[in-house]
XYZ file of C-alpha atoms in Angstrom:
711
model
C 0.000 0.000 0.000
C 1.418 3.374 -0.950
C 1.901 6.172 1.559
C -0.721 8.259 -0.260
C -3.430 5.608 0.095
C -2.478 4.934 3.720
C -2.951 8.616 4.612
C -6.270 8.763 2.752
C -7.711 5.731 4.625
C -6.523 7.135 7.926
C -8.398 10.348 7.157
C -11.577 8.443 6.372
C -11.321 6.632 9.710
C -10.931 9.900 11.583
C -14.000 11.373 9.866
C -16.111 8.313 10.709
C -14.992 8.446 14.294
C -15.790 12.147 14.555
C -19.277 11.596 13.155
C -19.889 8.782 15.655
C -18.754 10.876 18.614
C -20.724 13.926 17.445
C -23.936 11.890 17.243
C -23.340 10.507 20.717
C -22.779 13.942 22.313
C -25.774 16.201 21.490
C -26.024 19.726 22.763
C -22.457 20.836 21.857
C -21.537 23.342 19.177
C -17.913 22.226 19.134
C -16.509 18.809 19.953
C -12.822 19.122 20.761
C -10.958 15.963 19.952
C -7.753 16.949 21.667
C -5.778 13.800 20.908
C -5.909 14.511 17.167
C -6.118 18.307 17.508
C -9.357 18.316 15.450
C -12.320 20.797 15.931
C -15.687 19.512 14.638
C -18.501 22.111 14.300
C -22.058 20.733 14.491
C -24.816 22.720 12.784
C -26.699 24.930 15.240
C -30.411 24.105 15.622
C -32.839 26.209 13.570
C -36.005 25.237 15.463
C -36.951 26.016 19.029
C -40.103 24.953 20.836
C -42.067 27.112 23.260
C -43.024 24.970 26.238
C -44.711 27.405 28.638
C -47.318 30.167 28.586
C -45.388 32.036 31.272
C -43.871 35.319 30.106
C -40.375 34.948 31.500
C -36.885 35.879 30.389
C -34.479 33.929 32.585
C -33.007 31.429 30.122
C -29.847 31.830 28.082
C -31.087 33.649 24.962
C -27.710 33.916 23.225
C -28.924 31.428 20.613
C -31.445 28.656 20.148
C -28.846 26.113 21.258
C -27.990 27.987 24.416
C -31.662 28.428 25.257
C -32.314 24.732 24.681
C -29.429 23.873 26.997
C -30.339 26.502 29.627
C -34.084 27.285 29.478
C -34.443 28.383 33.076
C -37.737 28.884 34.889
C -40.875 27.030 33.789
C -39.544 26.246 30.333
C -38.993 28.159 27.100
C -41.264 31.167 26.776
C -42.280 32.939 23.575
C -40.393 36.033 24.752
C -37.236 33.958 25.192
C -37.655 32.274 21.811
C -38.007 35.615 19.983
C -35.067 37.099 21.883
C -32.872 34.121 21.019
C -33.944 34.299 17.353
C -32.943 37.964 17.214
C -29.535 37.111 18.698
C -28.685 34.657 15.935
C -26.787 35.838 12.872
C -28.446 36.042 9.447
C -28.705 32.683 7.775
C -31.203 29.886 7.318
C -34.839 30.209 8.326
C -35.550 29.862 12.031
C -38.696 28.210 13.353
C -40.514 28.905 16.611
C -42.845 26.003 17.345
C -45.086 25.198 20.294
C -45.507 22.158 22.540
C -47.034 23.485 25.729
C -48.473 20.759 27.970
C -52.130 20.838 28.933
C -50.972 20.931 32.573
C -49.690 24.456 31.991
C -51.620 27.089 33.978
C -52.340 28.975 30.758
C -54.292 26.087 29.276
C -58.072 26.579 29.100
C -59.878 23.298 28.641
C -63.232 24.525 27.429
C -62.026 26.353 24.339
C -59.281 24.776 24.113
C -56.518 27.390 24.016
C -53.151 28.123 25.577
C -53.297 31.761 26.700
C -50.000 33.662 26.730
C -50.225 37.016 28.509
C -47.027 39.002 27.985
C -46.430 42.025 30.149
C -45.909 44.552 31.362
C -43.661 45.158 28.337
C -44.575 44.133 24.829
C -42.844 41.179 23.203
C -39.621 42.113 21.399
C -39.908 42.865 17.669
C -38.652 40.351 15.131
C -35.439 42.043 14.018
C -33.370 39.190 12.559
C -35.696 38.279 9.704
C -36.478 34.932 8.140
C -38.251 33.634 11.268
C -41.473 31.609 11.335
C -43.744 31.584 14.381
C -46.199 28.749 13.831
C -49.042 28.135 16.255
C -50.303 25.187 14.225
C -47.386 23.104 15.553
C -48.976 22.955 19.024
C -50.162 19.359 19.629
C -53.940 19.322 19.330
C -54.096 22.318 16.999
C -55.182 20.161 14.085
C -58.198 18.918 16.022
C -59.971 22.318 16.095
C -60.724 24.983 13.523
C -59.316 27.928 15.466
C -55.788 28.891 16.565
C -54.982 27.380 19.947
C -52.069 29.696 20.762
C -53.605 32.931 22.057
C -51.654 36.126 22.746
C -53.607 38.262 25.210
C -52.434 41.873 25.617
C -54.309 42.622 28.823
C -51.106 43.038 30.845
C -49.070 44.971 28.244
C -48.733 48.608 29.255
C -45.014 49.341 28.788
C -42.996 49.455 25.603
C -40.880 51.992 23.790
C -42.042 50.567 20.448
C -45.729 50.551 21.320
C -48.099 48.161 22.988
C -48.390 45.622 20.183
C -48.807 41.885 20.092
C -46.205 40.827 17.538
C -44.005 43.447 15.875
C -42.039 42.832 12.676
C -39.267 45.180 11.578
C -37.331 42.774 9.328
C -37.986 40.726 6.209
C -39.108 37.245 5.333
C -40.965 36.418 8.545
C -44.087 34.264 8.765
C -46.778 34.391 11.450
C -49.140 31.441 11.243
C -51.979 30.161 13.362
C -51.862 32.699 16.207
C -54.775 34.471 17.902
C -54.135 38.025 19.130
C -56.523 40.011 21.314
C -56.682 43.001 23.643
C -53.500 44.828 22.617
C -53.672 48.561 23.174
C -52.082 49.255 19.780
C -51.909 46.574 17.065
C -52.329 42.854 17.211
C -49.644 42.654 14.511
C -47.423 45.604 13.591
C -45.273 45.529 10.444
C -43.174 48.673 10.200
C -40.122 50.228 8.646
C -38.292 50.078 5.350
C -36.693 46.742 6.298
C -40.078 45.117 6.932
C -40.688 43.421 3.593
C -41.930 40.106 2.259
C -43.526 39.070 5.535
C -46.635 36.877 5.717
C -49.454 36.782 8.273
C -51.634 33.760 7.634
C -54.241 31.644 9.387
C -54.532 34.004 12.382
C -57.527 35.280 14.316
C -57.082 38.909 15.317
C -59.584 40.769 17.485
C -62.065 38.060 18.374
C -61.805 35.185 20.806
C -62.053 31.898 18.987
C -64.061 29.778 18.992
C -66.906 31.711 20.653
C -66.336 34.683 18.324
C -66.826 37.424 20.902
C -64.975 40.645 20.203
C -61.769 41.114 22.205
C -60.455 44.173 20.412
C -57.023 45.355 19.588
C -56.890 48.955 18.388
C -55.662 47.835 14.966
C -55.857 44.229 13.928
C -52.868 44.558 11.578
C -50.950 47.809 11.156
C -48.547 48.209 8.205
C -46.632 51.492 8.220
C -43.446 53.564 7.935
C -42.273 52.184 4.603
C -43.119 48.483 4.976
C -43.319 46.835 1.556
C -44.396 43.675 -0.232
C -46.042 42.089 2.780
C -48.926 39.628 2.494
C -51.842 39.456 4.901
C -53.725 36.254 4.118
C -53.300 34.102 1.053
C -55.155 32.080 -1.546
C -56.502 29.110 0.464
C -58.920 28.663 3.346
C -55.991 27.705 5.596
C -54.346 31.060 4.789
C -57.414 33.043 5.812
C -57.111 35.483 8.692
C -60.184 36.475 10.676
C -59.624 40.166 11.460
C -62.686 41.400 13.281
C -63.900 43.212 16.354
C -61.004 45.675 16.595
C -61.451 49.160 18.030
C -60.324 51.194 15.011
C -59.480 49.163 11.913
C -59.060 45.575 10.926
C -56.093 46.488 8.720
C -54.351 49.831 8.381
C -51.811 50.564 5.615
C -50.277 53.984 6.228
C -47.549 56.269 4.894
C -46.321 57.511 1.535
C -43.396 55.039 1.477
C -45.597 52.121 2.504
C -46.332 50.308 -0.718
C -46.991 47.094 -2.625
C -48.588 45.253 0.287
C -51.379 42.755 -0.342
C -54.421 41.907 1.776
C -56.050 38.813 0.258
C -58.348 35.982 1.243
C -59.334 37.291 4.673
C -62.615 37.708 6.514
C -62.686 41.209 7.939
C -65.619 42.235 10.116
C -67.377 38.869 10.402
C -67.044 35.951 12.793
C -65.194 32.722 12.105
C -68.351 31.122 10.717
C -68.941 34.005 8.325
C -72.514 34.230 9.542
C -72.559 37.287 11.817
C -71.019 40.726 11.977
C -68.113 41.278 14.347
C -67.464 44.860 13.381
C -64.154 46.588 13.342
C -65.466 49.743 14.971
C -64.506 52.128 12.169
C -62.835 50.525 9.162
C -62.467 47.052 7.815
C -59.401 48.323 5.933
C -58.007 51.861 5.851
C -55.294 52.964 3.404
C -54.001 56.387 4.377
C -51.160 58.878 4.435
C -50.304 58.494 0.767
C -49.758 54.710 0.849
C -49.516 53.492 -2.728
C -49.566 50.471 -5.033
C -51.186 48.272 -2.398
C -53.686 45.568 -3.357
C -56.864 44.841 -1.416
C -57.941 41.453 -2.779
C -58.517 38.888 -4.064
C -60.929 36.854 -1.974
C -61.507 39.107 1.019
C -64.900 39.300 2.675
C -65.115 42.808 4.134
C -68.498 43.081 5.786
C -70.174 44.106 9.011
C -67.905 47.091 9.703
C -68.797 50.748 10.020
C -66.872 51.476 6.788
C -65.730 48.636 4.562
C -62.638 50.034 2.803
C -61.471 53.615 3.324
C -58.787 54.938 0.946
C -57.960 58.291 2.462
C -55.570 60.565 0.571
C -53.803 57.567 -0.987
C -53.205 56.807 -4.656
C -52.464 54.017 -7.135
C -54.018 51.279 -5.011
C -56.182 48.431 -6.327
C -59.331 46.963 -4.789
C -60.149 43.767 -6.665
C -62.082 40.556 -6.187
C -63.648 41.276 -2.796
C -67.069 40.685 -1.294
C -68.001 43.931 0.451
C -71.249 43.937 2.410
C -72.327 40.326 1.977
C -71.469 37.124 3.821
C -68.919 34.662 2.440
C -71.787 32.878 0.658
C -71.897 36.052 -1.505
C -75.641 36.456 -1.128
C -76.587 36.957 2.560
C -76.510 40.538 3.833
C -73.904 41.661 6.413
C -73.540 45.246 5.286
C -70.948 47.825 6.224
C -73.089 50.436 7.938
C -71.806 53.645 6.323
C -70.647 52.174 3.060
C -68.572 49.684 1.136
C -65.702 51.569 -0.554
C -64.586 55.151 0.080
C -62.032 57.031 -2.050
C -61.752 60.344 -0.255
C -59.638 63.363 0.645
C -57.744 63.477 -2.623
C -57.482 59.729 -3.229
C -56.498 59.435 -6.907
C -55.635 56.892 -9.589
C -57.052 54.035 -7.562
C -58.767 51.129 -9.310
C -61.868 49.434 -7.913
C -62.627 46.234 -9.817
C -61.390 44.915 -13.141
C -62.289 43.311 -16.436
C -62.521 39.680 -15.272
C -64.803 37.820 -12.891
C -61.949 37.242 -10.428
C -61.307 41.006 -10.293
C -64.959 41.897 -9.783
C -65.973 43.297 -6.406
C -69.461 42.604 -5.109
C -70.420 45.779 -3.252
C -73.904 45.302 -1.875
C -75.979 45.690 1.257
C -73.986 48.662 2.572
C -74.881 52.287 3.314
C -73.265 53.742 0.192
C -71.865 51.334 -2.363
C -68.880 53.419 -3.531
C -68.245 56.953 -2.270
C -65.687 59.262 -3.946
C -64.675 62.766 -2.897
C -64.998 64.568 0.409
C -65.771 62.860 3.686
C -63.862 64.209 6.678
C -61.576 67.039 5.537
C -63.380 70.439 5.300
C -61.557 71.564 2.134
C -59.949 68.443 0.728
C -57.947 68.027 -2.440
C -59.818 66.649 -5.430
C -60.173 62.889 -5.902
C -59.162 62.366 -9.535
C -58.654 59.656 -12.105
C -60.058 56.800 -10.066
C -61.445 53.946 -12.158
C -64.440 51.938 -10.917
C -65.050 49.050 -13.280
C -66.527 45.598 -13.611
C -68.259 45.501 -10.214
C -71.648 44.272 -9.050
C -73.120 47.107 -6.962
C -76.468 46.322 -5.366
C -76.823 42.683 -6.433
C -75.491 39.335 -5.249
C -72.834 37.192 -6.926
C -75.304 35.933 -9.541
C -75.854 39.491 -10.705
C -79.642 39.110 -10.741
C -80.756 38.880 -7.098
C -81.372 42.254 -5.414
C -79.044 43.176 -2.557
C -79.204 46.941 -2.778
C -77.101 49.445 -0.924
C -79.236 51.686 1.307
C -78.143 54.956 -0.332
C -76.557 55.454 -3.758
C -74.748 52.689 -5.547
C -72.037 55.229 -6.438
C -71.818 58.740 -5.037
C -69.227 61.216 -6.357
C -69.145 64.455 -4.384
C -68.207 67.903 -5.683
C -64.597 67.050 -4.799
C -64.492 64.181 -7.324
C -63.367 65.049 -10.838
C -62.220 63.158 -13.937
C -63.102 59.730 -12.583
C -64.376 56.868 -14.747
C -67.311 54.618 -13.885
C -67.149 51.708 -16.318
C -64.956 51.816 -19.386
C -64.598 51.130 -23.080
C -66.567 47.880 -23.228
C -68.951 45.702 -21.224
C -66.098 43.902 -19.460
C -65.370 47.161 -17.675
C -68.999 48.054 -17.071
C -70.539 47.890 -13.614
C -73.958 46.523 -12.742
C -75.587 49.178 -10.533
C -79.034 48.042 -9.461
C -81.649 48.101 -6.720
C -79.965 50.777 -4.634
C -82.099 52.797 -2.228
C -81.498 56.195 -3.829
C -80.141 56.838 -7.318
C -77.875 54.250 -8.881
C -75.208 56.916 -9.491
C -75.029 60.488 -8.196
C -72.291 62.820 -9.481
C -71.789 66.277 -7.978
C -68.265 66.821 -9.351
C -67.071 67.762 -12.832
C -65.659 65.974 -15.878
C -66.439 62.422 -14.789
C -67.537 59.703 -17.211
C -70.101 56.892 -17.009
C -69.641 54.286 -19.766
C -70.665 50.695 -20.561
C -72.643 50.146 -17.342
C -75.972 48.451 -16.686
C -77.937 50.718 -14.356
C -81.266 49.413 -13.101
C -81.196 45.910 -14.580
C -79.423 42.718 -13.578
C -76.218 41.441 -15.100
C -78.281 39.732 -17.830
C -79.372 43.238 -18.927
C -82.984 42.074 -18.704
C -84.027 41.362 -15.103
C -85.795 44.489 -13.726
C -83.861 45.699 -10.666
C -84.459 49.411 -10.806
C -82.740 51.798 -8.468
C -85.275 53.396 -6.165
C -84.750 56.917 -7.495
C -83.020 57.815 -10.772
C -80.626 55.666 -12.712
C -78.158 58.548 -12.554
C -78.417 62.025 -11.048
C -75.808 64.391 -12.526
C -75.361 67.661 -10.630
C -71.820 68.688 -11.617
C -70.716 70.268 -14.884
C -68.973 68.806 -17.890
C -69.698 65.157 -17.180
C -70.020 62.505 -19.878
C -72.697 59.814 -19.844
C -71.864 57.240 -22.472
C -71.263 55.426 -24.578
C -72.994 52.077 -24.141
C -74.806 52.451 -20.823
C -78.191 50.911 -20.170
C -80.531 52.887 -17.896
C -83.601 50.751 -17.352
C -86.391 50.010 -14.876
C -85.432 52.807 -12.494
C -88.222 54.050 -10.252
C -88.012 57.673 -11.379
C -86.101 58.801 -14.480
C -83.284 57.036 -16.244
C -81.218 60.248 -16.087
C -81.764 63.530 -14.248
C -79.267 66.157 -15.407
C -78.880 69.316 -13.325
C -75.331 70.227 -14.274
C -74.272 72.220 -17.303
C -72.519 70.998 -20.433
C -73.287 67.310 -19.977
C -72.696 65.000 -22.936
C -75.158 62.095 -23.086
C -74.402 59.842 -26.019
C -75.004 56.334 -27.318
C -76.991 54.949 -24.391
C -80.049 52.685 -24.173
C -82.651 54.295 -21.900
C -85.849 52.338 -21.460
C -88.616 51.217 -19.101
C -87.941 53.901 -16.500
C -91.043 54.818 -14.512
C -91.084 58.568 -15.245
C -88.912 59.922 -18.046
C -86.004 58.587 -20.009
C -83.953 61.786 -19.584
C -84.816 64.980 -17.720
C -82.455 67.964 -18.140
C -82.348 71.172 -16.113
C -78.767 72.254 -16.782
C -77.631 74.376 -19.712
C -75.519 73.578 -22.722
C -75.946 69.817 -22.735
C -75.749 67.527 -25.764
C -78.031 64.487 -26.059
C -76.911 62.513 -29.079
C -77.334 59.048 -30.602
C -79.277 57.542 -27.699
C -82.202 55.141 -27.866
C -84.956 56.388 -25.555
C -87.838 53.953 -25.610
C -90.726 52.530 -23.611
C -90.401 54.880 -20.667
C -93.696 54.768 -18.904
C -94.433 58.451 -18.345
C -95.963 57.899 -14.911
C -96.389 61.005 -12.775
C -95.421 59.158 -9.570
C -95.090 60.899 -6.226
C -91.534 61.261 -4.965
C -90.252 62.959 -1.907
C -86.523 63.586 -2.146
C -84.913 67.002 -2.514
C -85.339 66.972 -6.303
C -89.112 67.010 -6.031
C -89.069 69.635 -3.311
C -87.277 71.962 -5.710
C -89.831 71.160 -8.432
C -87.189 69.546 -10.615
C -88.453 67.613 -13.588
C -92.129 67.985 -12.795
C -93.025 66.878 -16.332
C -92.704 63.455 -17.878
C -91.666 62.387 -21.359
C -89.084 60.513 -23.349
C -86.729 63.499 -23.044
C -87.734 66.484 -20.907
C -85.962 69.864 -20.881
C -87.081 72.243 -18.188
C -85.741 75.793 -18.090
C -82.629 74.926 -20.083
C -80.557 76.982 -22.491
C -78.703 75.737 -25.565
C -79.400 72.036 -25.216
C -78.880 69.951 -28.346
C -80.961 66.809 -28.982
C -79.568 65.176 -32.113
C -79.680 61.821 -33.906
C -81.564 59.977 -31.167
C -84.242 57.327 -31.510
C -87.172 58.380 -29.289
C -90.106 56.044 -29.624
C -92.918 54.205 -27.848
C -92.773 56.283 -24.693
C -96.017 56.591 -22.708
C -95.689 60.385 -22.820
C -94.582 62.878 -25.473
C -91.274 62.104 -27.093
C -89.691 65.496 -26.283
C -91.053 68.150 -23.902
C -89.378 71.555 -23.611
C -90.722 73.744 -20.809
C -89.450 77.343 -20.747
C -85.844 78.023 -21.693
C -84.625 78.818 -25.176
C -82.129 78.018 -27.916
C -82.786 74.299 -27.495
C -82.209 72.521 -30.797
C -83.935 69.250 -31.747
C -82.373 67.898 -34.915
C -82.132 64.784 -37.072
C -83.869 62.461 -34.602
C -86.206 59.554 -35.161
C -89.262 60.393 -33.020
C -92.293 58.171 -33.364
C -95.258 56.463 -31.702
C -94.911 58.378 -28.456
C -98.080 59.183 -26.520
C -99.769 62.466 -27.428
C -97.031 64.204 -29.421
C -93.570 64.017 -30.791
C -92.387 67.444 -29.575
C -94.209 69.713 -27.099
C -93.244 73.304 -26.192
C -94.611 74.734 -22.926
C -94.372 77.971 -20.985
C -92.868 80.014 -23.794
C -90.117 77.509 -24.474
C -87.843 78.245 -27.443
C -89.493 81.677 -27.766
C -92.710 79.865 -28.735
C -91.405 79.311 -32.249
C -94.145 78.109 -34.555
C -93.877 74.913 -36.550
C -93.798 75.151 -40.336
C -96.958 75.002 -42.376
C -96.861 72.337 -45.056
C -98.808 73.629 -48.024
C -98.456 70.751 -50.427
C -96.983 67.278 -50.656
C -96.500 65.898 -54.107
C -94.759 62.824 -55.388
C -91.429 64.558 -55.700
C -91.746 67.699 -53.634
C -92.806 69.202 -50.300
C -93.714 72.905 -50.241
C -94.500 75.087 -47.289
C -93.752 78.180 -45.269
C -91.728 78.662 -42.069
C -89.963 81.454 -40.231
C -87.554 83.365 -42.466
C -84.044 81.874 -42.722
C -85.081 78.959 -40.514
C -83.751 75.477 -41.043
C -86.648 73.210 -41.943
C -86.195 69.495 -41.260
C -88.496 67.148 -43.159
C -89.723 63.828 -41.700
C -91.971 60.959 -42.654
C -94.043 59.238 -39.985
C -97.202 57.126 -39.753
C -98.771 59.435 -37.137
C -97.594 62.992 -37.469
C -94.285 62.714 -35.576
C -90.878 62.119 -37.136
C -89.822 58.509 -37.586
C -87.663 59.014 -40.668
C -85.498 62.065 -41.092
C -85.560 62.822 -44.801
C -83.357 65.909 -44.898
C -83.350 69.659 -44.380
C -83.721 72.870 -46.334
C -83.430 76.558 -45.455
C -86.534 78.710 -45.657
C -86.420 81.846 -47.788
C -85.063 84.969 -46.156
C -87.795 86.970 -47.878
C -91.040 85.196 -47.131
C -90.083 81.937 -45.369
C -91.196 79.675 -48.196
C -89.378 76.422 -48.744
C -89.353 73.553 -51.164
C -87.871 70.119 -50.485
C -87.372 67.426 -53.095
C -88.687 63.984 -52.091
C -87.082 60.791 -53.197
C -89.170 58.007 -54.610
C -88.662 55.849 -51.515
C -91.203 57.580 -49.235
C -94.066 55.200 -48.481
C -97.558 56.327 -49.331
C -98.722 55.140 -45.870
C -96.678 57.862 -44.147
C -97.316 61.505 -43.424
C -94.856 64.275 -44.128
C -94.078 66.491 -41.133
C -91.475 69.125 -40.422
C -89.814 71.268 -37.716
C -88.381 74.769 -37.845
C -85.166 75.865 -36.132
C -84.254 79.526 -36.144
C -80.795 81.063 -36.310
C -80.500 81.053 -32.489
C -81.199 77.318 -32.291
C -84.834 77.344 -31.174
C -86.699 74.315 -32.555
C -90.468 74.094 -32.966
C -92.930 71.284 -32.490
C -93.815 69.116 -35.483
C -95.982 70.581 -38.222
C -99.378 69.124 -38.916
C -98.695 66.159 -41.148
C -99.928 65.723 -44.697
C -100.125 62.329 -46.314
C -97.974 61.337 -49.223
C -100.182 61.107 -52.329
C -100.771 57.723 -53.794
C -98.895 57.471 -57.053
C -101.134 57.132 -60.108
C -101.510 53.641 -61.506
C -99.174 52.611 -64.260
C -100.909 51.021 -67.223
C -99.205 48.678 -69.653
C -100.685 48.391 -73.151
C -100.597 45.009 -74.832
C -101.037 44.821 -78.632
C -102.023 41.602 -80.433
C -99.532 40.120 -82.810
C -100.576 40.527 -86.452
C -99.382 37.909 -88.884
C -97.941 39.222 -92.080
């Protein structure tokens, strides 16, 4: 045997011997084998087990290994385990498990739980990072549906970092299967720029499981001071946190550098069965202080609180895929008392909902559905560029069962501008139905409503009218359209009080009073279909009626307006006149299809449009219409079966001398129709329809047949 091989075999023997001795001598970091002058380092343990509910700190907390060797007192406490974890250098993940005997004085048989009551100082924060505290490791935890390790903050009244249950100031930590109650500040606090990529999962925060009685912390979970990329909850039922019964908020996310945190899959404001409210006293979730790019959803149930979600002066956050105001079954009512979603005090560029079913929020059974603008601040900044899309507001998850919000489905105050309700296509449209006041109320300027279904179910057919108007527009410069449906609402489809509103390309039908009623000036109503509105003069008692707004009924009603344009609409089969203009002037009605409405096509009342007279049709021939109108007026010619204006045939200017006009007819006008006309003067005042004259029957055409003569 060569010297090289002899040395190699000797080395192998030494290694085997060292391994044997190391296995036989647990509890040592270093085994000194003096005879050979060899130091063997055994890996330090990465798991420690809490064995007592007592809050003591008399063991050796230099490391997990030292604490295992020298626990002191009644055993290893949670305070000692956290302290030892913080003392260990960065490296592999550390695990804090539980195995507290049922003979421990903190064990409560009836629940069952092991109650840990730290105090008077709060538990130390997790500063090392990459530590898991897992209450599901306690023997017996798998036999019940609630966390069995309970942190009770009753005795915590000292602490330079606050009176919190568990505080995280580092990254990569996991809290699982812990119950936290009665902490003066937060059950769980995640704070600071180093607090990132932490997870809180499977915990019960603010209620005492399993009886579900509220045992409030001030905040359930508080994320602040630059904490980022943290996850509260998860995607499975086991990940779900119950965050209910707290004194201020279930979850708070606060601060302009606090960003990209996610709250998903939790029940916030209900009990562990999801059957009853256990309100967080103010907010289910509050996002404040400029916090940004946070995600609320998917899969949260946020119900039973005073306010569901409050985004207060914060921007670029997303609220997606939540149930807000209903139980986890997505149909039973557990409303948030004041409202479901609030974007207030300058909250901007936030998104509520999305284009897919998984992004859709169900916002029903609350006070308000969605509230945007001013709430607390006397003179707040403007809430701008928020996008509310793809939600069910006032119905259950099926989209066709009524679960209305008590007030408006969406309410935008005067401090809400340039927001979008809906979007470019039906995937972005909201269903806004069966709400106790109007479906949508807008007091601010330059907002848009597009592609929504307002007053019908998600099938666009089931009658679920809002209890007042489909939409009430008070602010100026708003846009309604394209592609909205306003149907089955208990008053009008649209009531427009603001100036310069554009209403275009909507379907407005089966509303109890009018399709559209306009009081504001300078609006444009273009390319809408206004049909089958029932023209009922129902009694209504809100502030609109008290101010005598829209006291008339019709397909489209203008009352006291200036310079409103009604162009290229289809206005038919309404149980009232097609267009009524009461007082006001310079209101132009042009190029519409108006037919088979009750009583009249166009009615002018109370000196409207300077009482301009309709044209007089003098003669209708096969190829020509002749008549007289006001001088220089634009005369629009129509054909209709009943003296209104179903088919717009064209226009001609009346003579500046005597008002005569002549219009050439094409050969396509049916003999069953009447020819009617309107006049519009140079200032834009349009008349009612002229008395119709029938199209003459064309003379018969005879064909002569001559016999063939043989030659």
